[in-house]
Amino acid sequence: TQLLEQSPQFLSIQEGENLTVYCNSSSVFSSLQWYRQEPGEGPVLLVTVVTGGEVKKLKRLTFQFGDARKDSSLHITAAQPGDTGLYLCAGDTTGANNLFFGTGTRLTVIP
Amino acid sequence: NAGVTQTPKFQVLKTGQSMTLQCAQDMNHEYMSWYRQDPGMGLRLIHYSVGAGITDQGEVPNGYNVSRSTTEDFPLRLLSAAPSQTSVYFCASPTGLAKNIQYFGAGTRLSVL
């Protein structure tokens, strides 16, 4: 059973384009996190959102937590080749040791 | 990946062999976890520990043993490796008020033939 579904699974875009990645679930999460993972490395935390409707910005990345705390989105403005990587969302239902990860979105930004 | 060290980085085993994946953290965190990452499956929790001497099962614990004799170390043991255990293994150490800030190691890529 996959608690968190991410879409799209793969995304290839040109440098300068905008994109949105979605993370959806039927479960309610107390918090939701986004990670970026590069080949041969572990995931690196980008942001944690905890309040329904919360929007956080990290330079060109905008993260939103759904009002019902069941879904989240990541929007990247003017993508750059350095944004290439695997983006993972992870939801926390009962504490940090019960993190459920999405299947990931593999982003490639072409120069 | 600062603060969480995993060894080895790569390992090839034959079916039935045993091995231990090492994980150490120097951040004095109480919590440590092991995940496996498979294509199309995301990361899945194997075992976790909330402190020295305390461990518990995650989502996919079968075939794996853990122990936590010190705060720093959290080894993962495969007693009799199976091809289904071919995966990339990540050790993580959460912190923060809600334990929702996860630091991951660089991973161990394991192949079981």
GROMACS .gro file of N, CA and C in nm, chain A residues 1-2 9 31 33 35 37 40-45 48 50 86 88 92 95-104, chain B residues 1 9 31-33 35 37 40-43 45 48-50 59 90 94 98-102 104-107 109:
model
  168
    1THR      N    1   0.086  -0.120   0.000
    1THR     CA    2   0.000   0.000   0.000
    1THR      C    3   0.089   0.124   0.000
    2GLN      N    4   0.072   0.208  -0.100
    2GLN     CA    5   0.150   0.330  -0.112
    2GLN      C    6   0.067   0.444  -0.058
    9GLN      N    7   0.604   1.096  -1.248
    9GLN     CA    8   0.714   1.011  -1.204
    9GLN      C    9   0.846   1.059  -1.265
   31SER      N   10   0.275   1.638   0.946
   31SER     CA   11   0.370   1.723   0.875
   31SER      C   12   0.408   1.653   0.746
   33GLN      N   13   0.724   1.655   0.437
   33GLN     CA   14   0.857   1.705   0.404
   33GLN      C   15   0.887   1.679   0.257
   35TYR      N   16   1.227   1.630   0.000
   35TYR     CA   17   1.369   1.602  -0.007
   35TYR      C   18   1.414   1.606  -0.153
   37GLN      N   19   1.727   1.424  -0.378
   37GLN     CA   20   1.830   1.321  -0.372
   37GLN      C   21   1.907   1.320  -0.502
   40GLY      N   22   2.385   0.852  -0.588
   40GLY     CA   23   2.491   0.811  -0.497
   40GLY      C   24   2.489   0.880  -0.363
   41GLU      N   25   2.384   0.957  -0.337
   41GLU     CA   26   2.375   1.030  -0.211
   41GLU      C   27   2.244   0.998  -0.141
   42GLY      N   28   2.238   1.031  -0.012
   42GLY     CA   29   2.113   1.018   0.060
   42GLY      C   30   2.025   1.138   0.036
   43PRO      N   31   1.896   1.126   0.066
   43PRO     CA   32   1.805   1.240   0.051
   43PRO      C   33   1.846   1.355   0.143
   44VAL      N   34   1.828   1.476   0.094
   44VAL     CA   35   1.858   1.595   0.173
   44VAL      C   36   1.730   1.673   0.192
   45LEU      N   37   1.698   1.704   0.316
   45LEU     CA   38   1.574   1.774   0.347
   45LEU      C   39   1.574   1.915   0.289
   48THR      N   40   1.003   2.143   0.558
   48THR     CA   41   0.897   2.075   0.632
   48THR      C   42   0.779   2.170   0.643
   50VAL      N   43   0.388   2.209   0.815
   50VAL     CA   44   0.313   2.147   0.924
   50VAL      C   45   0.170   2.197   0.936
   86LEU      N   46   1.622   1.367  -0.788
   86LEU     CA   47   1.502   1.295  -0.749
   86LEU      C   48   1.438   1.370  -0.633
   88LEU      N   49   1.155   1.382  -0.346
   88LEU     CA   50   1.074   1.290  -0.267
   88LEU      C   51   0.991   1.369  -0.167
   92ASP      N   52   0.445   1.244   0.770
   92ASP     CA   53   0.461   1.196   0.907
   92ASP      C   54   0.322   1.185   0.968
   95GLY      N   55   0.471   1.047   1.406
   95GLY     CA   56   0.603   1.078   1.460
   95GLY      C   57   0.711   1.050   1.357
   96ALA      N   58   0.830   1.099   1.381
   96ALA     CA   59   0.935   1.093   1.279
   96ALA      C   60   0.973   0.952   1.243
   97ASN      N   61   0.952   0.856   1.329
   97ASN     CA   62   0.990   0.721   1.295
   97ASN      C   63   0.881   0.648   1.219
   98ASN      N   64   0.781   0.716   1.177
   98ASN     CA   65   0.680   0.659   1.090
   98ASN      C   66   0.661   0.747   0.968
   99LEU      N   67   0.771   0.785   0.909
   99LEU     CA   68   0.769   0.862   0.785
   99LEU      C   69   0.734   0.771   0.669
  100PHE      N   70   0.641   0.814   0.585
  100PHE     CA   71   0.606   0.740   0.465
  100PHE      C   72   0.650   0.822   0.345
  101PHE      N   73   0.731   0.761   0.261
  101PHE     CA   74   0.786   0.832   0.147
  101PHE      C   75   0.703   0.806   0.021
  102GLY      N   76   0.695   0.909  -0.063
  102GLY     CA   77   0.638   0.892  -0.194
  102GLY      C   78   0.736   0.821  -0.286
  103THR      N   79   0.689   0.789  -0.404
  103THR     CA   80   0.770   0.713  -0.500
  103THR      C   81   0.874   0.800  -0.571
  104GLY      N   82   0.860   0.931  -0.561
  104GLY     CA   83   0.961   1.018  -0.617
  104GLY      C   84   0.929   1.071  -0.755
  112ASN      N   85   2.455   1.512   0.415
  112ASN     CA   86   2.476   1.386   0.488
  112ASN      C   87   2.565   1.403   0.609
  120LYS      N   88   3.007   0.133   0.124
  120LYS     CA   89   2.928   0.204   0.024
  120LYS      C   90   2.868   0.107  -0.078
  142TYR      N   91   1.741   0.925   1.821
  142TYR     CA   92   1.671   0.846   1.721
  142TYR      C   93   1.762   0.808   1.605
  143MET      N   94   1.750   0.683   1.561
  143MET     CA   95   1.817   0.639   1.439
  143MET      C   96   1.726   0.540   1.367
  144SER      N   97   1.738   0.537   1.234
  144SER     CA   98   1.647   0.455   1.153
  144SER      C   99   1.723   0.393   1.037
  146TYR      N  100   1.635   0.259   0.638
  146TYR     CA  101   1.541   0.252   0.528
  146TYR      C  102   1.604   0.173   0.414
  148GLN      N  103   1.566   0.158  -0.019
  148GLN     CA  104   1.510   0.230  -0.132
  148GLN      C  105   1.514   0.142  -0.254
  151GLY      N  106   1.075   0.272  -0.783
  151GLY     CA  107   0.930   0.279  -0.786
  151GLY      C  108   0.862   0.257  -0.652
  152MET      N  109   0.942   0.241  -0.544
  152MET     CA  110   0.881   0.212  -0.413
  152MET      C  111   0.906   0.322  -0.312
  153GLY      N  112   0.988   0.417  -0.343
  153GLY     CA  113   1.025   0.516  -0.242
  153GLY      C  114   1.112   0.453  -0.134
  154LEU      N  115   1.126   0.518  -0.023
  154LEU     CA  116   1.202   0.464   0.090
  154LEU      C  117   1.104   0.399   0.187
  156LEU      N  118   1.072   0.206   0.574
  156LEU     CA  119   1.137   0.194   0.705
  156LEU      C  120   1.153   0.047   0.742
  159TYR      N  121   1.387   0.093   1.357
  159TYR     CA  122   1.429   0.219   1.413
  159TYR      C  123   1.460   0.203   1.561
  160SER      N  124   1.525   0.304   1.616
  160SER     CA  125   1.564   0.301   1.756
  160SER      C  126   1.541   0.439   1.817
  161VAL      N  127   1.482   0.441   1.933
  161VAL     CA  128   1.456   0.569   2.001
  161VAL      C  129   1.560   0.599   2.107
  170GLU      N  130   0.823  -0.077   0.866
  170GLU     CA  131   0.729  -0.131   0.768
  170GLU      C  132   0.772  -0.265   0.710
  201PHE      N  133   1.965   0.309   0.349
  201PHE     CA  134   1.999   0.438   0.409
  201PHE      C  135   1.975   0.436   0.558
  205PRO      N  136   1.686   1.130   1.285
  205PRO     CA  137   1.601   1.248   1.294
  205PRO      C  138   1.630   1.329   1.419
  209ALA      N  139   1.006   1.800   1.683
  209ALA     CA  140   0.911   1.696   1.644
  209ALA      C  141   0.980   1.578   1.577
  210LYS      N  142   1.110   1.572   1.589
  210LYS     CA  143   1.189   1.465   1.526
  210LYS      C  144   1.158   1.456   1.377
  211ASN      N  145   1.131   1.567   1.313
  211ASN     CA  146   1.097   1.563   1.172
  211ASN      C  147   1.205   1.623   1.084
  212ILE      N  148   1.324   1.641   1.136
  212ILE     CA  149   1.438   1.684   1.056
  212ILE      C  150   1.529   1.563   1.043
  213GLN      N  151   1.530   1.505   0.923
  213GLN     CA  152   1.602   1.380   0.902
  213GLN      C  153   1.737   1.405   0.837
  215PHE      N  154   2.028   1.195   0.654
  215PHE     CA  155   2.052   1.065   0.594
  215PHE      C  156   2.201   1.044   0.568
  216GLY      N  157   2.244   0.918   0.579
  216GLY     CA  158   2.377   0.882   0.533
  216GLY      C  159   2.380   0.874   0.381
  217ALA      N  160   2.496   0.844   0.325
  217ALA     CA  161   2.513   0.840   0.180
  217ALA      C  162   2.463   0.710   0.119
  218GLY      N  163   2.433   0.610   0.201
  218GLY     CA  164   2.374   0.487   0.150
  218GLY      C  165   2.473   0.375   0.130
  220ARG      N  166   2.489   0.041  -0.123
  220ARG     CA  167   2.425  -0.029  -0.236
  220ARG      C  168   2.460  -0.177  -0.225
   0.00000   0.00000   0.00000
